[in-house]
mmCIF file of C-alpha atoms in Angstrom:
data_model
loop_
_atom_site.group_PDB
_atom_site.id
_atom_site.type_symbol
_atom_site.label_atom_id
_atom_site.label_comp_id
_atom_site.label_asym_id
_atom_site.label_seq_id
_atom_site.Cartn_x
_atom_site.Cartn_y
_atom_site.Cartn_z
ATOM 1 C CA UNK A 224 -1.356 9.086 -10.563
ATOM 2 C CA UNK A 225 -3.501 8.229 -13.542
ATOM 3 C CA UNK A 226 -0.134 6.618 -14.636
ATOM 4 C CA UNK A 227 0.014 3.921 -12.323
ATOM 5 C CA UNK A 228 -3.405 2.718 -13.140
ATOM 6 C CA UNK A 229 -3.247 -0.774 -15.027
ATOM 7 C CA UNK A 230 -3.558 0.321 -18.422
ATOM 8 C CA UNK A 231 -7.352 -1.452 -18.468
ATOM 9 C CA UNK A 232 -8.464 0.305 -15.857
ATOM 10 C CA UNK A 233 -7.285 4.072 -16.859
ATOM 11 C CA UNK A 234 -9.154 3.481 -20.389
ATOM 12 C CA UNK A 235 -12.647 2.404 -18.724
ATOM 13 C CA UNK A 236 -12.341 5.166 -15.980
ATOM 14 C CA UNK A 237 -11.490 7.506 -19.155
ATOM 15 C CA UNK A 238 -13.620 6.461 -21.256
ATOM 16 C CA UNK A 239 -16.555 6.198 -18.708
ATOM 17 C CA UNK A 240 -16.295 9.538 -17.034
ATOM 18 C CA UNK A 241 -16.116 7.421 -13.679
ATOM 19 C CA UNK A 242 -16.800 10.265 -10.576
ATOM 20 C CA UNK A 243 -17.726 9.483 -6.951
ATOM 21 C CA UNK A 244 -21.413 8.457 -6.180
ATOM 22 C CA UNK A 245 -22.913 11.264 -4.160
ATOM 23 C CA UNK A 246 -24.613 8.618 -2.147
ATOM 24 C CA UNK A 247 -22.684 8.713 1.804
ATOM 25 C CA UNK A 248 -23.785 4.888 2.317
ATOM 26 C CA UNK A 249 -22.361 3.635 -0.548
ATOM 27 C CA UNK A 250 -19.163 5.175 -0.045
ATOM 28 C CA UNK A 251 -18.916 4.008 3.247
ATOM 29 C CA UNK A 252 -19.928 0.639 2.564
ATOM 30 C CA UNK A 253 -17.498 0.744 -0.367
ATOM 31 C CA UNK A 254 -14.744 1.897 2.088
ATOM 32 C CA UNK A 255 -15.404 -0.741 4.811
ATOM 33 C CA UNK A 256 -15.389 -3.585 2.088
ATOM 34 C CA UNK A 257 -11.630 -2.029 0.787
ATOM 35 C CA UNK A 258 -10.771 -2.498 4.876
ATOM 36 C CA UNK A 259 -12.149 -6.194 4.814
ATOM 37 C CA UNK A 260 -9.994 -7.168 1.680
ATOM 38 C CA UNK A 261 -6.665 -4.955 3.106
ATOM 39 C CA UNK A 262 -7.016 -7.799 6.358
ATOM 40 C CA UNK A 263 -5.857 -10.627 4.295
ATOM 41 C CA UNK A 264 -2.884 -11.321 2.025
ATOM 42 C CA UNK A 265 -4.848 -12.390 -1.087
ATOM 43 C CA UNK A 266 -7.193 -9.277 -0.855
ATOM 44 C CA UNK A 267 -4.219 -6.818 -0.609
ATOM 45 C CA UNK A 268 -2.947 -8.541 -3.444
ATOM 46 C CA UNK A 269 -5.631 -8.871 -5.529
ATOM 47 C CA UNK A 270 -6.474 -4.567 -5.061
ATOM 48 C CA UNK A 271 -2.911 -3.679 -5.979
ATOM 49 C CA UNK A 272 -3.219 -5.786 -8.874
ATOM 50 C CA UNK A 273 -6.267 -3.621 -9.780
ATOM 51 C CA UNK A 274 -4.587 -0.378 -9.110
ATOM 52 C CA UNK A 275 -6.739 0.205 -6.068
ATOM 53 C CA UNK A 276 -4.054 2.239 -4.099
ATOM 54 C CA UNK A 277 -3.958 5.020 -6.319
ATOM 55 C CA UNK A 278 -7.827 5.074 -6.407
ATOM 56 C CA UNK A 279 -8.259 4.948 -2.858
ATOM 57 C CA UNK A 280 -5.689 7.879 -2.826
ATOM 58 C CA UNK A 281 -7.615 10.119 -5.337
ATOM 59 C CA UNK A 282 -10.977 8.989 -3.313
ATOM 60 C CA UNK A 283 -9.396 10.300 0.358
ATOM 61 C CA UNK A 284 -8.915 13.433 -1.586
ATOM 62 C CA UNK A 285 -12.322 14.148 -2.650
ATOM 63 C CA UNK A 286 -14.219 12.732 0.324
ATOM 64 C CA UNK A 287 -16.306 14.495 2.499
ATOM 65 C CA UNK A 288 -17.549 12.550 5.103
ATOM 66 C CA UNK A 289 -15.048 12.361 7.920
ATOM 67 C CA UNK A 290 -15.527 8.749 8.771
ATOM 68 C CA UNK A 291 -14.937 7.483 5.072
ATOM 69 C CA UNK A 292 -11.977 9.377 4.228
ATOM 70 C CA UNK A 293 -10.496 7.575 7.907
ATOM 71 C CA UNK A 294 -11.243 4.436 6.482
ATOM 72 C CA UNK A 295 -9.557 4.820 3.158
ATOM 73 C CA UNK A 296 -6.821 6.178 5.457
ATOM 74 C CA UNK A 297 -6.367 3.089 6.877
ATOM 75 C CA UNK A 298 -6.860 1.335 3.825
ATOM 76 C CA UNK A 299 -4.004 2.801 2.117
ATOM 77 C CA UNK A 300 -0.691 1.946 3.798
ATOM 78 C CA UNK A 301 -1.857 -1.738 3.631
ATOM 79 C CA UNK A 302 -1.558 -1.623 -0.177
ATOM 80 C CA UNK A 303 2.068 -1.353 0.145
ATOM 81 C CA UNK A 304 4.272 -4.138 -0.923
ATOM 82 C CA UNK A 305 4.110 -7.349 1.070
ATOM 83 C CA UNK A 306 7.891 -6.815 1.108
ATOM 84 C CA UNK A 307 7.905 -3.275 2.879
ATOM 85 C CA UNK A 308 4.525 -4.339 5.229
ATOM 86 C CA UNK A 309 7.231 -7.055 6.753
ATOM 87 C CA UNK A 310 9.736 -4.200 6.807
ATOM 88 C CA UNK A 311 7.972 -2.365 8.338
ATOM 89 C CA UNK A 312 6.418 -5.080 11.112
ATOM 90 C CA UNK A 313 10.085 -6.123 11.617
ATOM 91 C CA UNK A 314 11.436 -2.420 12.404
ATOM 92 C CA UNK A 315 8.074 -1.892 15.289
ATOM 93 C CA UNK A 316 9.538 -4.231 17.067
ATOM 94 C CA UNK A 317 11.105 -2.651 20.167
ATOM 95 C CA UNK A 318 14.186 -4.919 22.368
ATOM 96 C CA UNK A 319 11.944 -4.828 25.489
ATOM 97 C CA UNK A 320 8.636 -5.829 23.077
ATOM 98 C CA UNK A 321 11.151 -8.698 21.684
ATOM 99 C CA UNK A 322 12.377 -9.925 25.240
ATOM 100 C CA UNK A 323 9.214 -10.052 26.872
ATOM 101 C CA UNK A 324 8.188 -11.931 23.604
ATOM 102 C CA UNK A 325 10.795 -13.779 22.612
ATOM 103 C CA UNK A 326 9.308 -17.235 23.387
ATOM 104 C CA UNK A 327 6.388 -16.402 21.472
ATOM 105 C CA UNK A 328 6.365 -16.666 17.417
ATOM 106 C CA UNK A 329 7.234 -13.280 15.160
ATOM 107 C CA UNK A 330 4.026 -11.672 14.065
ATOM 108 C CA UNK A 331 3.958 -12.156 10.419
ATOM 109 C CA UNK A 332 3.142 -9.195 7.971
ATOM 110 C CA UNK A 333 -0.547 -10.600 7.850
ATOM 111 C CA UNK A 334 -1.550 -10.350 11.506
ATOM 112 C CA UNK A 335 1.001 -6.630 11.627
ATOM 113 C CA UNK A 336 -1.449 -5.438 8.448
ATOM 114 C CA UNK A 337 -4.614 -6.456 10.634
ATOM 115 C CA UNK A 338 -4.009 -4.923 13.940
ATOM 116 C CA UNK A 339 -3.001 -1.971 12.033
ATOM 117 C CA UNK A 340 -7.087 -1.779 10.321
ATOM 118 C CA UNK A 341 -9.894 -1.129 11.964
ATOM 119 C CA UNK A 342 -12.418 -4.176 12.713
ATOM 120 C CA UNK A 343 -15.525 -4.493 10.525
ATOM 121 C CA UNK A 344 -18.585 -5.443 13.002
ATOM 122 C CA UNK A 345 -21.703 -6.177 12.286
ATOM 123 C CA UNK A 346 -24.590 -3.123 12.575
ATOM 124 C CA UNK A 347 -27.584 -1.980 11.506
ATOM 125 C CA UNK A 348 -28.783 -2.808 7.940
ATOM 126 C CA UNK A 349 -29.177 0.484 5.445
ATOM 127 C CA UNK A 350 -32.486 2.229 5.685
ATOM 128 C CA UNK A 351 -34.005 1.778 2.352
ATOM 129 C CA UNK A 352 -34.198 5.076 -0.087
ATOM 130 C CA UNK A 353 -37.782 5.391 -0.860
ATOM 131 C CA UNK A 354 -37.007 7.612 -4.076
ATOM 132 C CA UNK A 355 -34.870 5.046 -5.410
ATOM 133 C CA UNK A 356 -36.343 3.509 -8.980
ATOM 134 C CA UNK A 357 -36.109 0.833 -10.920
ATOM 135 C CA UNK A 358 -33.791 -2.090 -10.439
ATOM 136 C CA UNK A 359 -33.014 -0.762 -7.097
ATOM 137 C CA UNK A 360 -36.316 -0.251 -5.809
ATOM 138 C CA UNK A 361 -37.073 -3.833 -4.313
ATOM 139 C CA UNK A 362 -33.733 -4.372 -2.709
ATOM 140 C CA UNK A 363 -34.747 -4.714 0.432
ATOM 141 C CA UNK A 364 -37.833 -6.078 -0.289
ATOM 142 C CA UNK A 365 -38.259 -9.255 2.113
ATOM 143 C CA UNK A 366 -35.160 -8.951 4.458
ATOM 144 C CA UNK A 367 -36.639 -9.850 7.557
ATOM 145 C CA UNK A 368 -35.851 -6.943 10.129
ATOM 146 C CA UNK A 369 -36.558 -3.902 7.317
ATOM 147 C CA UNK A 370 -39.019 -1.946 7.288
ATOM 148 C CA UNK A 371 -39.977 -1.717 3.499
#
């Protein structure tokens, strides 16, 4: 898969020994922001420009956490072309669907591609990690709400 990497990318992940952060939170976080950029047409874009599906693909592989690996599930189908998303929204819809519907407007590939994701809702902020050093350290320091 390394192959369909833009060439950029491949050399800094080769070069760099890039690996998965054993940190849960981060990878979930990471994983809900790849869901939030999948919702619109620029963001979907703009990651398969980057290479992101085959990264998200070798990230599902090695994840542990249940709930992550569902997310970059739901990630990845989005990332294919714009072309085969409309293909796709086009061939889901059913004759009764269409004739109860027919005065209404065809769902474009954008609002198919965001029913089809989960929503991202606001929760709880990240308990801090008091063994965290360094730059990190004072990250949270004065968010109102967090207990420091």
């Amino acid at each position: 898969h390394r192959a369909e990497l833009p060439e950029d990318l491949a050399t800094a992940l080769a070069s760099e020994g890039a690996a998965l952060t054993g940190d849960a939170t981060i990878r979930h976080s990471a994983a809900i922001c790849m869901i939030g950029l999948c919702r619109t047409r620029e963001g979907r874009a703009y990651l398969r420009s980057q290479g992101a599906k085959e990264i998200l693909r070798a990230w599902q592989l090695e994840e542990t956490e249940e709930e992550i690996r569902n997310a970059l599930e739901a990630s990845v189908p989005a990332l294919q072309p714009e072309e085969e998303l409309e293909a796709q929204q086009a061939g889901q819809v059913t004759e009764p669907a269409h004739q109860a519907h027919q005065d209404q407007a065809k769902p474009t590939a954008e609002t198919a591609v965001a029913d089809a994701l989960p929503r991202v809702t606001p929760g709880p902020l990240p308990k801090p990690d008091k063994s965290a050093e360094g730059e990190m350290s004072g990250l949270f320091d004065g968010i109102e709400g967090v207990d420091s």
